[in-house]
Coordinates of C-alpha atoms in Angstrom, one line a residue:
M24 CA 23.7 4.7 -13.6
E25 CA 21.7 1.5 -13.3
K26 CA 18.4 1.5 -15.0
K27 CA 15.2 1.1 -13.0
V28 CA 13.2 -1.8 -14.4
L29 CA 9.5 -2.6 -14.0
V30 CA 7.7 -5.8 -15.1
V31 CA 4.0 -5.1 -15.9
Y32 CA 1.8 -8.0 -17.0
F33 CA -1.8 -9.0 -17.7
S34 CA -2.6 -12.7 -16.9
A35 CA -6.1 -14.1 -17.1
T36 CA -5.2 -17.7 -16.0
G37 CA -1.9 -17.3 -14.2
T38 CA 0.5 -18.5 -16.9
T39 CA 1.8 -15.1 -17.8
R40 CA 1.9 -14.2 -14.1
H41 CA 4.3 -17.0 -13.5
A42 CA 6.6 -15.8 -16.3
A43 CA 6.4 -12.2 -15.1
E44 CA 7.4 -13.2 -11.5
Q45 CA 10.4 -15.2 -12.8
L46 CA 11.4 -12.2 -15.1
A47 CA 11.1 -9.7 -12.3
K48 CA 13.3 -11.8 -10.0
A49 CA 16.0 -12.3 -12.7
A50 CA 16.0 -8.6 -13.6
K51 CA 15.8 -7.4 -10.0
A52 CA 12.7 -5.5 -11.2
D53 CA 9.5 -4.4 -9.5
L54 CA 6.3 -6.2 -10.5
C55 CA 2.9 -4.7 -11.4
E56 CA -0.2 -6.5 -12.6
I57 CA -2.7 -5.1 -15.0
V58 CA -6.0 -6.0 -13.3
P59 CA -9.3 -5.8 -15.2
E60 CA -12.2 -4.1 -13.4
Q61 CA -14.2 -7.2 -14.2
P62 CA -12.2 -10.4 -13.8
Y63 CA -12.3 -12.9 -16.7
T64 CA -14.2 -16.2 -16.1
S65 CA -13.5 -19.4 -17.9
D66 CA -16.7 -18.7 -20.0
D67 CA -15.3 -15.3 -20.8
L68 CA -12.1 -16.9 -22.1
N69 CA -13.8 -19.5 -24.3
W70 CA -12.3 -18.6 -27.7
H71 CA -14.5 -21.3 -29.4
N72 CA -17.5 -19.2 -28.5
P73 CA -17.8 -16.1 -30.8
Q74 CA -20.0 -14.5 -28.1
S75 CA -17.6 -14.9 -25.2
R76 CA -16.2 -11.7 -23.7
S77 CA -12.7 -12.3 -25.0
S78 CA -14.0 -13.1 -28.5
V79 CA -16.1 -9.9 -28.6
E80 CA -13.3 -7.7 -27.3
M81 CA -10.7 -9.1 -29.7
N82 CA -13.0 -8.8 -32.7
D83 CA -13.4 -5.1 -31.9
P84 CA -10.1 -3.2 -32.4
E85 CA -11.6 -0.2 -30.4
S86 CA -12.4 -2.3 -27.3
R87 CA -10.7 -1.1 -24.2
P88 CA -11.8 -3.1 -21.2
A89 CA -11.7 -1.1 -17.9
I90 CA -8.7 -1.8 -15.7
K91 CA -7.9 -0.9 -12.1
A92 CA -5.3 1.8 -11.5
V93 CA -1.8 0.4 -11.5
A94 CA -0.2 0.3 -8.1
V95 CA 3.1 1.9 -9.1
D96 CA 4.3 5.2 -10.5
V97 CA 5.5 4.1 -14.0
K98 CA 7.3 7.4 -14.5
A99 CA 10.0 6.3 -12.0
Y100 CA 11.2 3.5 -14.4
D101 CA 13.5 3.5 -17.4
V102 CA 12.6 0.0 -18.8
V103 CA 9.2 -1.6 -18.8
F104 CA 8.8 -5.3 -19.6
L105 CA 5.2 -5.7 -20.8
G106 CA 3.8 -9.2 -20.5
Y107 CA 0.6 -10.7 -21.8
P108 CA -1.0 -13.9 -23.2
I109 CA -1.4 -14.1 -26.9
W110 CA -5.1 -13.8 -27.9
W111 CA -6.0 -14.0 -31.6
D112 CA -2.3 -13.4 -32.4
L113 CA -2.5 -10.1 -30.5
A114 CA -2.1 -8.6 -27.0
P115 CA -5.4 -8.7 -25.1
R116 CA -7.3 -5.4 -25.3
A117 CA -6.6 -4.8 -21.5
V118 CA -3.0 -4.2 -22.6
N119 CA -4.1 -1.4 -24.9
T120 CA -6.1 0.1 -22.0
F121 CA -2.9 0.1 -19.9
I122 CA -0.7 1.6 -22.7
E123 CA -3.3 4.3 -23.4
S124 CA -3.7 5.2 -19.7
T125 CA 0.0 5.3 -18.8
D126 CA 2.7 7.6 -20.0
L127 CA 5.4 5.3 -21.4
S128 CA 7.2 8.1 -23.4
G129 CA 10.9 8.0 -22.9
K130 CA 10.8 4.4 -21.6
T131 CA 12.2 1.3 -23.3
V132 CA 9.3 -1.1 -23.6
I133 CA 10.1 -4.8 -24.0
P134 CA 7.2 -7.1 -24.7
F135 CA 7.0 -10.7 -23.5
A136 CA 4.2 -13.2 -23.9
T137 CA 2.9 -16.7 -23.3
S138 CA 0.9 -18.6 -25.8
G139 CA -0.5 -22.1 -26.5
G140 CA 0.5 -22.0 -30.1
S141 CA 1.2 -18.5 -31.5
S142 CA 4.5 -16.7 -31.8
I143 CA 5.0 -13.2 -30.3
T144 CA 5.7 -11.6 -33.8
G145 CA 2.1 -10.7 -34.7
S146 CA 1.3 -9.1 -31.4
V147 CA 4.6 -7.1 -31.3
S148 CA 4.0 -5.8 -34.8
A149 CA 0.5 -4.7 -34.0
L150 CA 1.7 -2.9 -30.8
K151 CA 4.5 -1.1 -32.7
R152 CA 2.0 -0.2 -35.4
T153 CA -0.6 1.1 -32.9
Y154 CA 1.9 2.9 -30.7
P155 CA 4.7 4.0 -33.0
A156 CA 5.9 6.8 -30.6
L157 CA 7.0 4.3 -28.0
T158 CA 10.5 2.9 -27.9
W159 CA 10.0 -0.9 -28.5
Q160 CA 12.4 -3.7 -28.3
Q161 CA 11.7 -7.1 -29.9
G162 CA 10.8 -9.1 -26.9
R163 CA 10.2 -12.8 -26.8
L164 CA 7.8 -15.6 -26.0
L165 CA 8.3 -17.1 -22.5
N166 CA 6.3 -20.3 -22.7
H167 CA 7.3 -22.6 -19.9
A168 CA 9.8 -20.0 -19.0
D169 CA 13.0 -21.5 -17.8
E170 CA 16.0 -19.7 -16.3
K171 CA 17.9 -19.7 -19.6
S172 CA 15.1 -18.0 -21.6
I173 CA 14.4 -15.5 -18.8
R174 CA 18.2 -14.7 -18.6
A175 CA 18.4 -14.2 -22.4
L176 CA 15.6 -11.6 -22.2
V177 CA 17.2 -9.8 -19.2
N178 CA 20.5 -9.8 -21.0
E179 CA 18.9 -7.7 -23.8
L180 CA 18.3 -4.8 -21.4
P181 CA 19.5 -1.6 -23.0

C-alpha cells in the first residue's frame, strides 16, 4: 500500500512556501498552508526589535498565535512533512498552534525548515521534547532547495 503524504507548512515571507511546493511535487503529496489569523507584516518580523510581534511570541513558550482552520483532513494521511522557517532556533509558535489543534497521532512527522543561518537541529529537538508522543523523523534544512536535496528528503519516506 502506498503511503498518503501531506506537506504542511508555515511561511511568513514565501521562502518556506517555495520549498514546500517543491517538496510536494517531488513526493506527489498534497499541500496545505498554516495560515495565521493575523498575517505577519515586515514590522512583525523584525527580530532586531524586542517588541516586534515575532520577538514577543518567540520569547513566550506558551504563545500560540491563532491560525485559520487547515483546508484538509489530516487524518487521511500517513506521513506529514511539516515545514517552517527557523525563528530563534525554533519553529514559529504558529507551528505549535497547528500541532496542538491537529491530531497527528499515528502519523510519521518529518520536519523541514528554511533559515538564514541556523541549522534545523535545535528546532527539531524542541519539537520532539514538546511533543514526545508523535512519531518524528530527523528532517532537514531546505535552504535554496534544489532537486537533489528535495529528492534526498523524499527518499527518507518510511
